[in-house]
Every structure is written in C-alpha cells, then in structure tokens.
Amino acid sequence: MRGQVLGSLRPGWGFPAPARSARRTSGWPAQRGGVLRCSKQPERWSRNGESTVGRPVDLPADWDNDMAMLSVETLENEVARLKVANRNLKEKLENAGNRMTRSANKFFQADRSQAESSNQLTYRVLVEPETEPLEPETKPFEPETRAYQPETRAYQPDTRAYQPDTRAYQPDTRAYQPDTRAYQPDTRAYQPDTRAYQPDTRAYQPDTRAYQPDTRAYQPDTRAYQPNTRAYQPDTRAFQPDTKPLEPETQPLEPEAQPFQPETKPSERFVMPPPPIKSDDIEKAAAAAAIDFEGGGPKEKLGKTTRLNIVYVSAEVSPWSKTGGLGDVAGSLPVALAELGHRVMVVTPRYLNGVNDGIYADIHDKQCQVPLDLGHMGCQEVRFFHNFEKGVDWIFVDHPCFHRPGGPYGDKNGVFGDNLSRYAILSMAACEAPLHLYLPDEPTNSASTYGEDIVMVCNDWHTGLIPVYFEHKYRPHEVFQNAKCVLAIHNLAHQGIEDPSAFKWLGLPDTAFGALEWVAEDGHQSINIMKGAIFSSDRIVTVSRNHAWDITSKEGAMGLYPISSSRVKDMNGIVNGIDTKEWNPETDKFIEATYSFDDMEGKVECKASLQKELGFDVSRGIPLIGFVGRLDHQKGPDLVLNALDWLAMEDCQVVMLGSGMNDLEELMKEKEVQHRDFFRGWVGYSVPVSHRIIAGCDILLIPSRFEPCGLTQLYAMRYGTVPVAHATGGLSETIEDFNPFGKEESSMGTGWTFQEPTVDSMMETLKAALKVFTNDRRRWNSLRSGMLKDFSWGKSAALYESVFRSALEQEEI
C-alpha cells in the first residue's frame, strides 16, 4: 500500500492512544471492522462520523493504530472535497461574524495551502467503537454541530477576561511610579534637614510596626470612648447647680460690663464684611448695619455676659516661639479675650532645638499621654505641658517631631520636608486637648475640661486641618456637635500644598479627600490644606477689611478665588492690635530713654544713641531711616537695597534688621560694604535691637508687596516714627496719608503710602517725606499724632468676640 506517513495517534490530540499491550483492556475497538475518521482538528468531529471538513474513511483490517498509510490519490480527492466544503464554511462564517470561527478558517486555509504545495496533508486518526450505529448518529449531527459552536464562543470571553487582568496590573505599576518620583524631592529636602534625626527615625520605625497591633486594639477603645463622652454630658448638667450659688456673686459684674458698651462706638463694634461696594459708601453701610446690630445682635440672644470656652491654636506663640507677626498675635489676642471674662486655652508645639530650651522652664508636664490615629503614619502619642499665665491656659504639645535644631518651620538648609505631618499632629492634638485635660477654673474653684462646646480658632494653614477633622473625624461620631471653628487667615500666600499621596498620612477617611483636593491652573493635582480650611470652617476672619476684600478677588486670592469668593458672607476683617504693655515708649526697657507724646526729648536721645551704636555721625538734622522685617519677597527688602544708590545722593542714614532668604542676606552684607558711610545691615532678629531701631529712627520703610495687616507700622506710630509704606492690605487701612492742608495738626495724617511696589514709586514718596522732614518741622511733628491712636487688643478682641457669638448663633454679621 503506497502512501505517506500522514499522522499518528498521540496523547493530547482529542483521543489518547494507549500502548499496544493495553488496547484490548482499555475499551478500544478491535483492529478489524473499526471506523477511521480523519480531520485536521479532532474536536471538529461528531459522534456520527460526519464533519464540516471531512468524512469517515474505512481502514483495512490490518491497519495499525500507531501508524496509518494512505495513498496520495485518496488525499487529492480529500483536498478537492475540502476546498468545496471550506468555501461553503467560509461564507457561513462571514455571515455569522464569529471571530473564533474566522480564526479557525485561517488555520484551514494555511493547511490547505501547505497540502497543495506538498501534495500531502497531516491528519489525526480517530477510532470510535463500532458498537454505535451510524444512522442514529447521523441524524443528530446538525444539532450537535450547532451546539458545539457556542462552546467555541464561550471560550472567547475567557480569553478576553484574562487580558484585562493583565492590563489592569500595568496601570497599577505606572501609578506607583509617579508616587515614587513625587516622594524623591521630599526625601532630598528632608535628608539635609534631619541627618542627625534619621537614626532616631529608623529606630522609631520598628516601634511603630510593633505598635500596629496596639492600634487595632485601640479601635474598640475608641468605640468605648463614645459612651464615655455621652456620660460626660450628665456631669456637665450636674455641674450647673454649682453655678447657681455663684449667681449673686456674678450679678455685681453686670454693672461693670455695661460701661463697656459706651466705650465702644457702634461703628467700631460692627465687623464689616467685604461687600463689593465703593470705598465712599463703606462708612454709611457700616453705620446702618451698626444700628441693626445694636437693636438686636448675637449678644442680645446669647447674653452679653455669657462665658465662652475658646481654644486658640497656633504654630508659634510669643514669647516661646516667634518668626513674625503670627507669634505676636497668638501671644496677645488670647490674653485680651481672657480679660473679657472668657476661658481661653492656647495650644502650640513645644519646640526644643537645643538652644532656647530654657524658655520652657516654667511649664510642667500634665502627665497626660494621648494616642493619635494618623493613618499610614501609625499611632503617634503626644504629651501635654501646661502653664497658667495672664489668665490663659498655655498648652504645649510635646512630640519628637518638634525636637530638632533650627526654627519652627526649617533650618539653615531650608524648610523641613515633613511639616505637613508635624502640623497634622499639632492639629489633632489640639482637638483632643479640650476633651482630656483637666485644668483649674478660677470662677468655679475646680478643675474641669473645656469639653465639646467650644469655639476653636485655627490660624493659617498650619492648623487648617482642624475644621476638616471636625467635619470628617469627630462630628460623624457625635463629638463637637455644638462646637464652632473659626479660621483666621494671616497670610494666604502659604497654603500647605502637598502631593495627593500625602493624604494617607493625615488620619482622615477617604470621604475627606474632596475637601482637600486641589487642581492648580497648570493642571497639577495636589492637596491644599488652606482650601480645606476655608471650605470647612464655620467663620473666617482676616486681619484687615482690605485683606478680606483682596482674598475674595481673582487677583488677591492666590489661586483660591472659587473657594474664597463662595464664603464671602461668612468672612470678616478685623485689624490686629499690639501689646501696648510691651510696646510702650513710656515704659520700654530696651530703649535709651523713655518718652511720651507730650515729652519727645527721650526720642532725641534714642536717635543719638542708635546713631552712635551704628557708627554714624550723631546729628539730629540727618534723617535716620529704618527697616525691620523678614528678608523675603513679600516684605520687599530688595526694594530698599536697590534704592541705596539713590539714597547715597541724599543726606540720610539707613539701617536694616532682618533674616530670611540667603541671597538677600548676602546682598545686604554686600551693600553694607559698598555704602559703609551711611548704611548698616543686621542679619538676624533681636527684640531689643528692633525696639531701639523703631524708637530711634525718624522714618520706617515698609515696602511689602502684599501685607494682610502688618504690625510694624503700628509699632512705628506708637513710638512716633513716621511710616512710609506700600498701600496694600492693612497698611493702607491703618496709615493715614499725609495731608498738608489739614485744618488741625491731628488731621494731617500719620505717614505716607505709595501705590506701586517699585523702587521708583517708593523713592518718589520717600523723597516727599524727606522734604517735609527737612523744610517743615511743624507739619512733621504733626505726623506723630499716631501716638494717640488706640492700637490695643481690647478693641480687636471685642470684635472677635462678636464673631464667635455670631458663629454660635449661626448668623451673619
């Protein structure tokens, strides 16, 4: 029998071929009488022997199961038949549109082309038992063929379902790469800052991992703490009868509180929101609103003598920590609020840098450790230190992240890379302090917590997470339900912007991400702490009415216009005050001689002493110009330094005090070398030196490009020093421009302002001031009427009090 070796029975091709010795016992048919079926794909055959691509072939009786020999002629006939069958099958497949069937068709075409070129085809040989009749199997052939097609189609989704799993894994890898890249710059910024701190961090990580099971165990404790909070409410109600016997003692205080109303004018008590009205109409609108306020404002409903529990949180508090005006405000405003009869707590970090640690010698440990759940940062435990002074509870949060060399926010290498995590700890600790700390309460002669019914005041982005914690972490568990959160914005330029991956370190639920999510104008996605604070606070206070108007405009909102403009009804502007006890020329211990508005001889001595200290010619007729402030872009020290070449042509003397950006510090040193005859630059900050400069100078330059409020101009006017400032924010609101045509000396103004933050604009205004100083001493002396202005915190504290009461009553003011 001539032919080719066309195929063999192998395991795995539809029907396994057993060995010779096992054929008779494995159920295979006998050699004689068997039915041979040939096909390129065994699975295409049905039990009745018919196929869409072949037909049964009878084999001789001596056919061998291991090898089959077929003639070339038989194969040529089979190929011709396959062409016709394949053409019909192709038409059916095109109509059906089945992808898997089309793939099989291509496979058939490939085998057919191979067969035509080589005159041979490879077949798989199948043998079925002859016991089954062929005719009954032929009838159900078509249904079985159709039933087989869905099996092919059912196999397709399995393949497709596996592909998306692979594709879904790829984006996870790509999503992880940007997180790594975003973390690298933070690592580089963090490494130089904490080289000495890194071993402590590595040593602390195993402690965190070991504490994770404790965190899981602490969750049921949190649930157990909720009923304790509810149990605390009856304690408060039980405490109320104790206050009843004190009512006769508090009644005599009402006549003392009544004189406060006549002292505060209605227009001063009214806190002006920033409506889009002209400046000429501001006074009319304020007066009209003040009448309504007098007729029935928040104080009438809550009671004018209602005592508030106020928690004031700040990243810096003078005198313990200070880098700018925020520290002065946090050290003075709470004292003024306590003088109004309120119970006030101030919460701030306990910074230990190895240099000024002795300043915390008077505070003592409250022996209260509170664990804080901060998400991926783990459970962080903080301690509280306490000091009662000037009627205020000063609370200091102690944590290892606040123990490092440098200042509150950075060191000589730059800003600390983990500031977001550090102030998240401060914010959550401030939320826990009024719930855990039992502090003495003088009116009741007992120790108690501040409780949940408080007014929380957070300042700038460092404490901006507090209103977000209130909204998403505490109030859902029925804590701080009646508390109100007031955001005080001192500087909108710093917003606490971080990569979205940092969200998991804040201890917030996923539902809070929308409150912090921010997309910049360039499309970069981030989280913005200031945006979340503005969005979640009950009331917003800025440090001047002009600043309130600025941050609700596109130009002054620093990219937050859509958010800030939506809260305009809840926003008020209150000018900061100053500590009139510390900044008082009549009692100042840092200056050469004291003086007052009626006796200015002491200021002459202060000027002569400062000139001598700086190495200048001692002369009363030479104008002495000063600058005190941070050396950064906002404060505009570069304008003063670039104007020195022009000032060299004037007969004047210039002194600058400040620290900040390294390039500006170096520029100030270079300018001192170039203009040694009339310019001195002091790199750093010293409280005694700042007092001596403000008291001894004739003019104080304040060229800030933007200034929400500013305190330097208030210090200057308090000491009879004439301010020359850029007309922005609180500067234009507190400085009255010089008016040579004023009928009285008190109406001639208190200084000068210039409109553009440029050297030319500043020099033009400064030249006009120097001209008055040289040629018109009478008008110059009239500018010292600023010494008679009331810049104390008492007025500002009363306005803050009205905002707190309006927040508790849910009313606009």
JSON list of N, CA and C in Angstrom, two decimals, residues 48 64 69 80 98 134 227 236 257 325 334 430 489 513 521 591 612 654 738 765:
[
{"chain": "A", "resi": 48, "resn": "ASN", "atom": "N", "xyz": [-21.34, 10.87, 15.00]},
{"chain": "A", "resi": 48, "resn": "ASN", "atom": "CA", "xyz": [-21.92, 10.09, 13.90]},
{"chain": "A", "resi": 48, "resn": "ASN", "atom": "C", "xyz": [-20.98, 9.96, 12.72]},
{"chain": "A", "resi": 64, "resn": "ASP", "atom": "N", "xyz": [-2.77, -0.42, 11.40]},
{"chain": "A", "resi": 64, "resn": "ASP", "atom": "CA", "xyz": [-2.03, -0.30, 12.67]},
{"chain": "A", "resi": 64, "resn": "ASP", "atom": "C", "xyz": [-2.42, 1.01, 13.35]},
{"chain": "A", "resi": 69, "resn": "MET", "atom": "N", "xyz": [-1.14, 4.51, 6.79]},
{"chain": "A", "resi": 69, "resn": "MET", "atom": "CA", "xyz": [-0.61, 4.84, 5.48]},
{"chain": "A", "resi": 69, "resn": "MET", "atom": "C", "xyz": [-1.79, 5.03, 4.53]},
{"chain": "A", "resi": 80, "resn": "ALA", "atom": "N", "xyz": [-9.70, 18.14, -2.72]},
{"chain": "A", "resi": 80, "resn": "ALA", "atom": "CA", "xyz": [-10.70, 18.75, -3.58]},
{"chain": "A", "resi": 80, "resn": "ALA", "atom": "C", "xyz": [-12.03, 18.91, -2.84]},
{"chain": "A", "resi": 98, "resn": "ASN", "atom": "N", "xyz": [-18.39, 35.43, 13.51]},
{"chain": "A", "resi": 98, "resn": "ASN", "atom": "CA", "xyz": [-17.77, 34.85, 14.71]},
{"chain": "A", "resi": 98, "resn": "ASN", "atom": "C", "xyz": [-16.26, 34.94, 14.60]},
{"chain": "A", "resi": 134, "resn": "LEU", "atom": "N", "xyz": [-24.44, 3.97, 12.99]},
{"chain": "A", "resi": 134, "resn": "LEU", "atom": "CA", "xyz": [-24.09, 5.21, 12.31]},
{"chain": "A", "resi": 134, "resn": "LEU", "atom": "C", "xyz": [-25.32, 6.02, 11.99]},
{"chain": "A", "resi": 227, "resn": "PRO", "atom": "N", "xyz": [-19.47, 56.28, 74.39]},
{"chain": "A", "resi": 227, "resn": "PRO", "atom": "CA", "xyz": [-20.41, 56.35, 75.51]},
{"chain": "A", "resi": 227, "resn": "PRO", "atom": "C", "xyz": [-19.86, 57.14, 76.68]},
{"chain": "A", "resi": 236, "resn": "THR", "atom": "N", "xyz": [-21.78, 67.48, 83.14]},
{"chain": "A", "resi": 236, "resn": "THR", "atom": "CA", "xyz": [-21.92, 68.92, 82.91]},
{"chain": "A", "resi": 236, "resn": "THR", "atom": "C", "xyz": [-23.23, 69.42, 83.49]},
{"chain": "A", "resi": 257, "resn": "ALA", "atom": "N", "xyz": [-19.78, 95.44, 83.36]},
{"chain": "A", "resi": 257, "resn": "ALA", "atom": "CA", "xyz": [-19.74, 95.15, 81.93]},
{"chain": "A", "resi": 257, "resn": "ALA", "atom": "C", "xyz": [-20.49, 96.19, 81.12]},
{"chain": "A", "resi": 325, "resn": "GLY", "atom": "N", "xyz": [4.66, 88.17, 62.66]},
{"chain": "A", "resi": 325, "resn": "GLY", "atom": "CA", "xyz": [3.51, 88.75, 63.32]},
{"chain": "A", "resi": 325, "resn": "GLY", "atom": "C", "xyz": [2.55, 87.73, 63.89]},
{"chain": "A", "resi": 334, "resn": "PRO", "atom": "N", "xyz": [-5.25, 86.11, 72.82]},
{"chain": "A", "resi": 334, "resn": "PRO", "atom": "CA", "xyz": [-5.89, 85.30, 73.87]},
{"chain": "A", "resi": 334, "resn": "PRO", "atom": "C", "xyz": [-5.93, 85.99, 75.23]},
{"chain": "A", "resi": 430, "resn": "ALA", "atom": "N", "xyz": [-4.64, 69.33, 69.24]},
{"chain": "A", "resi": 430, "resn": "ALA", "atom": "CA", "xyz": [-5.46, 70.45, 69.68]},
{"chain": "A", "resi": 430, "resn": "ALA", "atom": "C", "xyz": [-6.93, 70.05, 69.80]},
{"chain": "A", "resi": 489, "resn": "ILE", "atom": "N", "xyz": [-7.06, 83.97, 58.88]},
{"chain": "A", "resi": 489, "resn": "ILE", "atom": "CA", "xyz": [-6.09, 83.98, 57.78]},
{"chain": "A", "resi": 489, "resn": "ILE", "atom": "C", "xyz": [-5.16, 85.17, 57.98]},
{"chain": "A", "resi": 513, "resn": "PHE", "atom": "N", "xyz": [-11.21, 63.45, 51.22]},
{"chain": "A", "resi": 513, "resn": "PHE", "atom": "CA", "xyz": [-10.25, 63.85, 50.18]},
{"chain": "A", "resi": 513, "resn": "PHE", "atom": "C", "xyz": [-10.79, 64.99, 49.33]},
{"chain": "A", "resi": 521, "resn": "GLU", "atom": "N", "xyz": [-3.85, 75.77, 38.28]},
{"chain": "A", "resi": 521, "resn": "GLU", "atom": "CA", "xyz": [-4.14, 76.26, 36.94]},
{"chain": "A", "resi": 521, "resn": "GLU", "atom": "C", "xyz": [-3.35, 75.52, 35.86]},
{"chain": "A", "resi": 591, "resn": "ILE", "atom": "N", "xyz": [15.00, 100.63, 75.30]},
{"chain": "A", "resi": 591, "resn": "ILE", "atom": "CA", "xyz": [15.44, 101.86, 74.63]},
{"chain": "A", "resi": 591, "resn": "ILE", "atom": "C", "xyz": [16.27, 102.71, 75.60]},
{"chain": "A", "resi": 612, "resn": "LYS", "atom": "N", "xyz": [25.07, 106.46, 67.40]},
{"chain": "A", "resi": 612, "resn": "LYS", "atom": "CA", "xyz": [26.37, 106.13, 67.98]},
{"chain": "A", "resi": 612, "resn": "LYS", "atom": "C", "xyz": [26.63, 104.64, 67.93]},
{"chain": "A", "resi": 654, "resn": "VAL", "atom": "N", "xyz": [20.70, 104.92, 56.90]},
{"chain": "A", "resi": 654, "resn": "VAL", "atom": "CA", "xyz": [19.79, 103.80, 56.72]},
{"chain": "A", "resi": 654, "resn": "VAL", "atom": "C", "xyz": [20.29, 102.61, 57.55]},
{"chain": "A", "resi": 738, "resn": "PHE", "atom": "N", "xyz": [-0.40, 111.61, 54.52]},
{"chain": "A", "resi": 738, "resn": "PHE", "atom": "CA", "xyz": [-0.09, 113.00, 54.90]},
{"chain": "A", "resi": 738, "resn": "PHE", "atom": "C", "xyz": [-0.96, 113.97, 54.10]},
{"chain": "A", "resi": 765, "resn": "THR", "atom": "N", "xyz": [7.95, 108.77, 46.85]},
{"chain": "A", "resi": 765, "resn": "THR", "atom": "CA", "xyz": [7.24, 109.06, 48.10]},
{"chain": "A", "resi": 765, "resn": "THR", "atom": "C", "xyz": [8.23, 109.36, 49.23]}
]
